[in-house]
mmCIF file of C-alpha atoms in Angstrom:
data_model
loop_
_atom_site.group_PDB
_atom_site.id
_atom_site.type_symbol
_atom_site.label_atom_id
_atom_site.label_comp_id
_atom_site.label_asym_id
_atom_site.label_seq_id
_atom_site.Cartn_x
_atom_site.Cartn_y
_atom_site.Cartn_z
ATOM 1 C CA UNK A 1 28.685 13.055 -93.392
ATOM 2 C CA UNK A 2 28.373 9.252 -93.747
ATOM 3 C CA UNK A 3 30.105 7.689 -96.741
ATOM 4 C CA UNK A 4 27.878 4.950 -98.165
ATOM 5 C CA UNK A 5 28.722 2.274 -100.734
ATOM 6 C CA UNK A 6 25.733 0.757 -102.574
ATOM 7 C CA UNK A 7 26.218 -2.303 -104.753
ATOM 8 C CA UNK A 8 23.932 -3.120 -107.668
ATOM 9 C CA UNK A 9 24.448 0.215 -109.382
ATOM 10 C CA UNK A 10 22.787 -0.772 -112.614
ATOM 11 C CA UNK A 11 19.836 -2.384 -110.843
ATOM 12 C CA UNK A 12 16.418 -1.253 -109.679
ATOM 13 C CA UNK A 13 16.912 -1.213 -105.909
ATOM 14 C CA UNK A 14 20.511 -0.078 -105.847
ATOM 15 C CA UNK A 15 19.769 2.914 -108.022
ATOM 16 C CA UNK A 16 16.702 4.004 -106.069
ATOM 17 C CA UNK A 17 18.471 3.679 -102.693
ATOM 18 C CA UNK A 18 21.553 5.585 -103.913
ATOM 19 C CA UNK A 19 19.451 8.418 -105.361
ATOM 20 C CA UNK A 20 17.433 8.740 -102.133
ATOM 21 C CA UNK A 21 20.444 8.767 -99.805
ATOM 22 C CA UNK A 22 22.296 11.200 -102.049
ATOM 23 C CA UNK A 23 19.387 13.625 -101.926
ATOM 24 C CA UNK A 24 19.386 13.235 -98.117
ATOM 25 C CA UNK A 25 22.948 14.486 -97.982
ATOM 26 C CA UNK A 26 24.954 11.258 -97.713
ATOM 27 C CA UNK A 27 28.126 10.840 -99.780
ATOM 28 C CA UNK A 28 27.143 7.856 -101.912
ATOM 29 C CA UNK A 29 29.245 5.603 -104.095
ATOM 30 C CA UNK A 30 27.143 3.510 -106.481
ATOM 31 C CA UNK A 31 29.130 0.398 -107.424
ATOM 32 C CA UNK A 32 28.661 -1.570 -110.593
ATOM 33 C CA UNK A 33 30.650 -3.878 -112.828
ATOM 34 C CA UNK A 34 29.784 -1.353 -115.513
ATOM 35 C CA UNK A 35 29.673 2.130 -113.933
ATOM 36 C CA UNK A 36 28.885 3.624 -117.358
ATOM 37 C CA UNK A 37 25.428 2.013 -117.040
ATOM 38 C CA UNK A 38 24.602 4.058 -113.941
ATOM 39 C CA UNK A 39 23.407 7.719 -114.127
ATOM 40 C CA UNK A 40 26.186 10.217 -113.429
ATOM 41 C CA UNK A 41 23.925 13.195 -112.662
ATOM 42 C CA UNK A 42 22.545 12.124 -109.309
ATOM 43 C CA UNK A 43 23.000 14.420 -106.298
ATOM 44 C CA UNK A 44 25.956 13.332 -104.098
ATOM 45 C CA UNK A 45 26.222 10.003 -105.978
ATOM 46 C CA UNK A 46 29.430 8.868 -107.668
ATOM 47 C CA UNK A 47 29.405 5.796 -109.973
ATOM 48 C CA UNK A 48 32.384 3.483 -109.273
ATOM 49 C CA UNK A 49 33.740 0.335 -110.900
ATOM 50 C CA UNK A 50 33.409 -2.841 -108.813
ATOM 51 C CA UNK A 51 35.282 -6.058 -109.613
ATOM 52 C CA UNK A 52 33.960 -8.951 -107.530
ATOM 53 C CA UNK A 53 37.065 -11.023 -108.317
ATOM 54 C CA UNK A 54 39.614 -8.402 -107.239
ATOM 55 C CA UNK A 55 39.989 -8.515 -103.446
ATOM 56 C CA UNK A 56 42.421 -5.599 -103.326
ATOM 57 C CA UNK A 57 40.157 -3.376 -105.417
ATOM 58 C CA UNK A 58 37.175 -4.252 -103.221
ATOM 59 C CA UNK A 59 39.219 -3.578 -100.077
ATOM 60 C CA UNK A 60 40.312 -0.168 -101.346
ATOM 61 C CA UNK A 61 36.786 0.752 -102.305
ATOM 62 C CA UNK A 62 35.299 -0.282 -98.935
ATOM 63 C CA UNK A 63 38.105 0.970 -96.706
ATOM 64 C CA UNK A 64 36.866 4.539 -96.145
ATOM 65 C CA UNK A 65 33.130 3.820 -96.271
ATOM 66 C CA UNK A 66 31.027 3.982 -93.104
ATOM 67 C CA UNK A 67 28.134 1.889 -94.479
ATOM 68 C CA UNK A 68 27.893 -0.796 -97.153
ATOM 69 C CA UNK A 69 24.459 -1.592 -98.641
ATOM 70 C CA UNK A 70 24.536 -4.813 -100.614
ATOM 71 C CA UNK A 71 21.696 -4.554 -103.168
ATOM 72 C CA UNK A 72 23.322 -6.556 -105.976
ATOM 73 C CA UNK A 73 22.020 -10.048 -106.649
ATOM 74 C CA UNK A 74 20.908 -12.476 -109.292
ATOM 75 C CA UNK A 75 17.259 -12.636 -110.317
ATOM 76 C CA UNK A 76 15.109 -15.652 -109.465
ATOM 77 C CA UNK A 77 15.033 -16.652 -113.133
ATOM 78 C CA UNK A 78 18.807 -16.531 -113.493
ATOM 79 C CA UNK A 79 19.249 -18.435 -110.190
ATOM 80 C CA UNK A 80 17.014 -21.238 -111.489
ATOM 81 C CA UNK A 81 19.020 -21.445 -114.733
ATOM 82 C CA UNK A 82 22.372 -21.596 -112.953
ATOM 83 C CA UNK A 83 22.196 -22.612 -109.272
ATOM 84 C CA UNK A 84 26.000 -22.700 -108.991
ATOM 85 C CA UNK A 85 26.310 -19.141 -110.166
ATOM 86 C CA UNK A 86 23.524 -18.194 -107.752
ATOM 87 C CA UNK A 87 25.559 -19.400 -104.784
ATOM 88 C CA UNK A 88 28.778 -17.933 -106.152
ATOM 89 C CA UNK A 89 27.231 -14.490 -106.358
ATOM 90 C CA UNK A 90 24.506 -14.301 -103.688
ATOM 91 C CA UNK A 91 26.476 -16.206 -101.060
ATOM 92 C CA UNK A 92 30.218 -16.158 -101.840
ATOM 93 C CA UNK A 93 29.982 -12.671 -103.350
ATOM 94 C CA UNK A 94 28.355 -11.447 -100.143
ATOM 95 C CA UNK A 95 31.142 -13.050 -98.071
ATOM 96 C CA UNK A 96 33.767 -11.383 -100.244
ATOM 97 C CA UNK A 97 32.116 -8.020 -99.711
ATOM 98 C CA UNK A 98 31.923 -8.603 -95.939
ATOM 99 C CA UNK A 99 35.613 -9.453 -95.883
ATOM 100 C CA UNK A 100 36.438 -6.264 -97.833
ATOM 101 C CA UNK A 101 34.313 -4.244 -95.377
ATOM 102 C CA UNK A 102 36.149 -5.545 -92.267
ATOM 103 C CA UNK A 103 38.353 -3.012 -90.530
ATOM 104 C CA UNK A 104 39.354 -1.798 -87.058
ATOM 105 C CA UNK A 105 36.112 0.202 -87.100
ATOM 106 C CA UNK A 106 32.973 -1.967 -86.967
ATOM 107 C CA UNK A 107 31.095 -0.763 -90.056
ATOM 108 C CA UNK A 108 27.437 -1.196 -90.884
ATOM 109 C CA UNK A 109 26.592 -3.776 -93.513
ATOM 110 C CA UNK A 110 23.006 -3.942 -94.794
ATOM 111 C CA UNK A 111 22.118 -6.964 -96.879
ATOM 112 C CA UNK A 112 18.963 -6.938 -99.005
ATOM 113 C CA UNK A 113 17.568 -10.429 -98.866
ATOM 114 C CA UNK A 114 14.099 -11.664 -99.802
ATOM 115 C CA UNK A 115 10.840 -12.855 -98.227
ATOM 116 C CA UNK A 116 11.053 -15.866 -100.514
ATOM 117 C CA UNK A 117 13.555 -17.540 -98.164
ATOM 118 C CA UNK A 118 10.524 -18.728 -96.156
ATOM 119 C CA UNK A 119 8.471 -20.796 -98.575
ATOM 120 C CA UNK A 120 6.960 -21.032 -102.031
ATOM 121 C CA UNK A 121 4.256 -20.000 -102.492
ATOM 122 C CA UNK A 122 4.174 -17.523 -99.610
ATOM 123 C CA UNK A 123 1.109 -18.527 -97.546
ATOM 124 C CA UNK A 124 -0.122 -18.175 -93.993
ATOM 125 C CA UNK A 125 1.398 -15.938 -91.365
ATOM 126 C CA UNK A 126 5.159 -15.382 -91.810
ATOM 127 C CA UNK A 127 7.337 -13.775 -89.174
ATOM 128 C CA UNK A 128 11.090 -13.793 -88.551
ATOM 129 C CA UNK A 129 10.484 -16.833 -86.300
ATOM 130 C CA UNK A 130 9.158 -18.838 -89.249
ATOM 131 C CA UNK A 131 11.550 -21.519 -90.456
ATOM 132 C CA UNK A 132 12.831 -20.932 -94.025
ATOM 133 C CA UNK A 133 11.732 -23.872 -96.203
ATOM 134 C CA UNK A 134 12.077 -22.699 -99.801
ATOM 135 C CA UNK A 135 14.548 -24.859 -101.730
ATOM 136 C CA UNK A 136 14.657 -22.654 -104.829
ATOM 137 C CA UNK A 137 18.261 -21.517 -105.572
ATOM 138 C CA UNK A 138 17.113 -17.886 -105.374
ATOM 139 C CA UNK A 139 15.895 -18.432 -101.800
ATOM 140 C CA UNK A 140 18.667 -20.738 -100.545
ATOM 141 C CA UNK A 141 21.510 -18.620 -101.951
ATOM 142 C CA UNK A 142 20.079 -15.491 -100.294
ATOM 143 C CA UNK A 143 19.656 -17.365 -97.026
ATOM 144 C CA UNK A 144 23.295 -18.481 -97.258
ATOM 145 C CA UNK A 145 24.233 -14.831 -97.757
ATOM 146 C CA UNK A 146 22.299 -14.008 -94.576
ATOM 147 C CA UNK A 147 24.264 -16.666 -92.665
ATOM 148 C CA UNK A 148 27.450 -14.934 -93.806
ATOM 149 C CA UNK A 149 26.169 -11.634 -92.442
ATOM 150 C CA UNK A 150 25.125 -13.248 -89.171
ATOM 151 C CA UNK A 151 28.475 -14.978 -88.669
ATOM 152 C CA UNK A 152 30.437 -11.786 -89.285
ATOM 153 C CA UNK A 153 28.044 -9.861 -87.053
ATOM 154 C CA UNK A 154 28.501 -12.260 -84.132
ATOM 155 C CA UNK A 155 32.294 -12.199 -84.553
ATOM 156 C CA UNK A 156 32.193 -8.392 -84.382
ATOM 157 C CA UNK A 157 33.651 -7.927 -87.873
ATOM 158 C CA UNK A 158 30.666 -5.830 -88.994
ATOM 159 C CA UNK A 159 27.400 -4.472 -87.647
ATOM 160 C CA UNK A 160 25.321 -6.560 -90.030
ATOM 161 C CA UNK A 161 21.604 -6.452 -90.851
ATOM 162 C CA UNK A 162 19.467 -8.645 -93.088
ATOM 163 C CA UNK A 163 16.352 -7.106 -94.656
ATOM 164 C CA UNK A 164 13.948 -9.670 -96.092
ATOM 165 C CA UNK A 165 12.097 -7.656 -98.721
ATOM 166 C CA UNK A 166 8.586 -8.419 -99.852
ATOM 167 C CA UNK A 167 7.224 -7.284 -103.245
ATOM 168 C CA UNK A 168 8.724 -3.859 -103.845
ATOM 169 C CA UNK A 169 7.459 -1.642 -106.640
ATOM 170 C CA UNK A 170 8.070 1.855 -108.015
ATOM 171 C CA UNK A 171 9.670 3.825 -110.792
ATOM 172 C CA UNK A 172 13.335 3.286 -111.710
ATOM 173 C CA UNK A 173 15.914 6.068 -111.756
ATOM 174 C CA UNK A 174 16.581 5.700 -115.496
ATOM 175 C CA UNK A 175 15.176 4.105 -118.640
ATOM 176 C CA UNK A 176 18.079 1.622 -118.741
ATOM 177 C CA UNK A 177 16.886 -0.208 -115.623
ATOM 178 C CA UNK A 178 14.816 -3.320 -116.380
ATOM 179 C CA UNK A 179 12.174 -3.609 -113.649
ATOM 180 C CA UNK A 180 9.161 -4.546 -115.744
ATOM 181 C CA UNK A 181 8.865 -8.178 -114.677
ATOM 182 C CA UNK A 182 7.641 -6.955 -111.273
ATOM 183 C CA UNK A 183 3.862 -7.402 -111.057
ATOM 184 C CA UNK A 184 2.915 -3.814 -110.194
ATOM 185 C CA UNK A 185 5.443 -2.275 -112.597
ATOM 186 C CA UNK A 186 4.212 -4.559 -115.396
ATOM 187 C CA UNK A 187 0.558 -3.684 -114.712
ATOM 188 C CA UNK A 188 1.268 0.037 -114.739
ATOM 189 C CA UNK A 189 3.086 -0.273 -118.048
ATOM 190 C CA UNK A 190 0.144 -2.266 -119.445
ATOM 191 C CA UNK A 191 -2.205 0.559 -118.453
ATOM 192 C CA UNK A 192 -0.231 2.999 -120.600
ATOM 193 C CA UNK A 193 0.706 0.771 -123.551
ATOM 194 C CA UNK A 194 -2.399 -1.429 -123.850
ATOM 195 C CA UNK A 195 -5.009 0.573 -121.952
ATOM 196 C CA UNK A 196 -5.996 -2.688 -120.259
ATOM 197 C CA UNK A 197 -4.701 -4.957 -117.507
ATOM 198 C CA UNK A 198 -4.069 -8.663 -117.983
ATOM 199 C CA UNK A 199 -3.359 -10.797 -114.901
ATOM 200 C CA UNK A 200 -1.634 -14.005 -116.014
ATOM 201 C CA UNK A 201 -1.395 -15.630 -112.545
ATOM 202 C CA UNK A 202 -4.107 -16.619 -110.098
ATOM 203 C CA UNK A 203 -5.932 -13.336 -109.442
ATOM 204 C CA UNK A 204 -6.680 -14.323 -105.803
ATOM 205 C CA UNK A 205 -3.040 -14.893 -104.924
ATOM 206 C CA UNK A 206 -1.996 -12.556 -102.111
ATOM 207 C CA UNK A 207 1.244 -10.617 -101.895
ATOM 208 C CA UNK A 208 2.696 -7.995 -99.586
ATOM 209 C CA UNK A 209 3.345 -4.995 -101.817
ATOM 210 C CA UNK A 210 5.722 -2.329 -100.481
ATOM 211 C CA UNK A 211 6.614 0.994 -102.125
ATOM 212 C CA UNK A 212 10.327 1.375 -102.760
ATOM 213 C CA UNK A 213 10.075 4.670 -100.879
ATOM 214 C CA UNK A 214 9.419 2.712 -97.660
ATOM 215 C CA UNK A 215 12.486 0.542 -98.267
ATOM 216 C CA UNK A 216 14.523 3.731 -98.680
ATOM 217 C CA UNK A 217 13.254 5.131 -95.389
ATOM 218 C CA UNK A 218 13.959 1.927 -93.450
ATOM 219 C CA UNK A 219 17.534 1.858 -94.754
ATOM 220 C CA UNK A 220 18.045 5.495 -93.778
ATOM 221 C CA UNK A 221 16.716 4.729 -90.270
ATOM 222 C CA UNK A 222 19.154 1.796 -90.004
ATOM 223 C CA UNK A 223 22.072 3.990 -91.042
ATOM 224 C CA UNK A 224 21.103 6.610 -88.450
ATOM 225 C CA UNK A 225 20.959 4.102 -85.560
ATOM 226 C CA UNK A 226 23.741 5.111 -83.189
ATOM 227 C CA UNK A 227 24.072 1.743 -81.421
ATOM 228 C CA UNK A 228 23.878 -1.878 -82.651
ATOM 229 C CA UNK A 229 20.416 -3.363 -82.256
ATOM 230 C CA UNK A 230 19.564 -6.564 -80.413
ATOM 231 C CA UNK A 231 18.007 -8.060 -83.577
ATOM 232 C CA UNK A 232 19.575 -8.021 -87.005
ATOM 233 C CA UNK A 233 17.075 -9.772 -89.328
ATOM 234 C CA UNK A 234 13.853 -7.948 -90.290
ATOM 235 C CA UNK A 235 10.882 -8.658 -92.503
ATOM 236 C CA UNK A 236 10.568 -5.525 -94.629
ATOM 237 C CA UNK A 237 7.055 -5.210 -96.057
ATOM 238 C CA UNK A 238 3.891 -3.215 -95.685
ATOM 239 C CA UNK A 239 2.327 -5.706 -93.283
ATOM 240 C CA UNK A 240 -0.890 -5.683 -95.316
ATOM 241 C CA UNK A 241 -1.418 -8.181 -98.094
ATOM 242 C CA UNK A 242 -3.451 -7.580 -101.230
ATOM 243 C CA UNK A 243 -4.651 -10.064 -103.837
ATOM 244 C CA UNK A 244 -3.445 -9.523 -107.387
ATOM 245 C CA UNK A 245 -6.962 -8.554 -108.452
ATOM 246 C CA UNK A 246 -7.260 -6.028 -105.626
ATOM 247 C CA UNK A 247 -3.967 -4.411 -106.601
ATOM 248 C CA UNK A 248 -5.063 -4.353 -110.239
ATOM 249 C CA UNK A 249 -8.292 -2.609 -109.227
ATOM 250 C CA UNK A 250 -6.292 -0.078 -107.197
ATOM 251 C CA UNK A 251 -4.150 0.672 -110.245
ATOM 252 C CA UNK A 252 -7.268 0.863 -112.391
ATOM 253 C CA UNK A 253 -8.730 3.471 -110.001
ATOM 254 C CA UNK A 254 -5.495 5.510 -109.955
ATOM 255 C CA UNK A 255 -5.452 5.423 -113.791
ATOM 256 C CA UNK A 256 -8.948 6.873 -113.851
ATOM 257 C CA UNK A 257 -7.994 9.557 -111.344
ATOM 258 C CA UNK A 258 -4.842 10.581 -113.233
ATOM 259 C CA UNK A 259 -5.638 9.979 -116.913
ATOM 260 C CA UNK A 260 -9.427 9.786 -116.926
ATOM 261 C CA UNK A 261 -9.660 6.309 -118.390
ATOM 262 C CA UNK A 262 -10.597 2.993 -116.753
ATOM 263 C CA UNK A 263 -8.567 0.084 -118.188
ATOM 264 C CA UNK A 264 -10.359 -3.229 -118.485
ATOM 265 C CA UNK A 265 -9.058 -6.006 -116.206
ATOM 266 C CA UNK A 266 -8.641 -9.432 -117.847
ATOM 267 C CA UNK A 267 -8.017 -12.472 -115.683
ATOM 268 C CA UNK A 268 -7.099 -16.080 -116.471
ATOM 269 C CA UNK A 269 -9.794 -18.490 -115.205
ATOM 270 C CA UNK A 270 -7.482 -21.470 -115.807
ATOM 271 C CA UNK A 271 -5.134 -20.153 -113.127
ATOM 272 C CA UNK A 272 -7.714 -20.103 -110.339
ATOM 273 C CA UNK A 273 -7.271 -22.636 -107.552
ATOM 274 C CA UNK A 274 -9.458 -23.579 -104.602
ATOM 275 C CA UNK A 275 -6.654 -23.647 -102.050
ATOM 276 C CA UNK A 276 -6.320 -21.136 -99.213
ATOM 277 C CA UNK A 277 -4.293 -18.124 -100.364
ATOM 278 C CA UNK A 278 -4.198 -16.123 -97.109
ATOM 279 C CA UNK A 279 -0.820 -14.483 -96.589
ATOM 280 C CA UNK A 280 0.298 -12.186 -93.793
ATOM 281 C CA UNK A 281 3.862 -10.822 -93.778
ATOM 282 C CA UNK A 282 4.429 -9.889 -90.156
ATOM 283 C CA UNK A 283 6.487 -6.714 -89.701
ATOM 284 C CA UNK A 284 6.011 -6.238 -85.939
ATOM 285 C CA UNK A 285 9.749 -6.500 -85.287
ATOM 286 C CA UNK A 286 10.442 -3.737 -87.825
ATOM 287 C CA UNK A 287 7.856 -1.523 -86.116
ATOM 288 C CA UNK A 288 9.096 -2.300 -82.598
ATOM 289 C CA UNK A 289 12.529 -0.903 -83.543
ATOM 290 C CA UNK A 290 10.929 2.176 -85.150
ATOM 291 C CA UNK A 291 12.344 1.236 -88.548
ATOM 292 C CA UNK A 292 9.089 1.515 -90.473
ATOM 293 C CA UNK A 293 7.150 4.420 -91.928
ATOM 294 C CA UNK A 294 3.544 4.958 -92.963
ATOM 295 C CA UNK A 295 2.832 3.114 -96.199
ATOM 296 C CA UNK A 296 1.385 5.206 -99.039
ATOM 297 C CA UNK A 297 0.758 2.841 -101.930
ATOM 298 C CA UNK A 298 -1.220 5.394 -103.950
ATOM 299 C CA UNK A 299 1.625 7.916 -103.940
ATOM 300 C CA UNK A 300 4.099 5.389 -105.297
ATOM 301 C CA UNK A 301 1.569 4.112 -107.836
ATOM 302 C CA UNK A 302 0.943 7.666 -109.093
ATOM 303 C CA UNK A 303 4.656 8.265 -109.505
ATOM 304 C CA UNK A 304 5.070 4.948 -111.351
ATOM 305 C CA UNK A 305 2.081 5.566 -113.652
ATOM 306 C CA UNK A 306 3.403 9.003 -114.512
ATOM 307 C CA UNK A 307 6.848 7.519 -115.266
ATOM 308 C CA UNK A 308 5.187 4.954 -117.539
ATOM 309 C CA UNK A 309 3.203 7.662 -119.270
ATOM 310 C CA UNK A 310 6.347 9.670 -119.942
ATOM 311 C CA UNK A 311 8.358 6.679 -121.109
ATOM 312 C CA UNK A 312 5.858 4.446 -122.841
ATOM 313 C CA UNK A 313 3.052 6.840 -123.737
ATOM 314 C CA UNK A 314 3.998 6.851 -127.408
ATOM 315 C CA UNK A 315 3.658 3.049 -127.551
ATOM 316 C CA UNK A 316 -0.033 2.980 -126.630
ATOM 317 C CA UNK A 317 -1.908 0.019 -128.182
ATOM 318 C CA UNK A 318 1.215 -1.099 -130.042
ATOM 319 C CA UNK A 319 3.023 -3.176 -127.368
#
């Protein structure tokens, strides 16, 4: 059985990945600076304390793990407020974790980066060959973290992989996880609490939305790879972009199917622009290495809407 360490225990992605891998039979250790904030009733998942400033503690925690999945990171908003802290955590913190992972056995290290390393806004066709041009601290600090993974990978210290995630969405593993600034998650909560959908950004803006379940599957496939792969950086998305209004309409339809009501969609005409908004997040490399799975947006949406109904249903029309 593979022993897997997942950082970001109190976060959205870390929690979902740990829960999924635990249910698949892996022995998972979910690391957080506050392990009391992580659920302690997940199958095969043990919450552990993680001190980013204690090299010995990090070394001890990583020493017997076969795989390290680095899902911890600062949000874009926090990175903008404190660019120095962004680099200290997303870059230097990643390097510290890589150093703690190093051993005589070349272990797998999976770093969750972001599609936003490429540009802002994300427009046109974007592949792994596209040159990163986004100067936002969120993007540049993640890109610096990737460089750390690449350097250690070339040296042979780790078997390192960078996953550049597009717009993930889905239900969290507990009510304590704050994931409601994500567009799809926010819209699904609006459906339940307001019985309407308000799009504050340009409704024609396109994004690549990917269910968290697909991210989980890709990570499992990476773990199960027996030999190092010839590429180590992958765009992880659905490969099919949707405009914000089209995603809102999809959620509207799922709401009608599940709850028998059709929430009104309200857009902001002041946010509309005449510029080209075409966006294609190319995932051919991911597919060529058989690391992808069929994307079922409706299934993840239904699960998220049901979660929102169970958690926020009593707040209808009052939020």
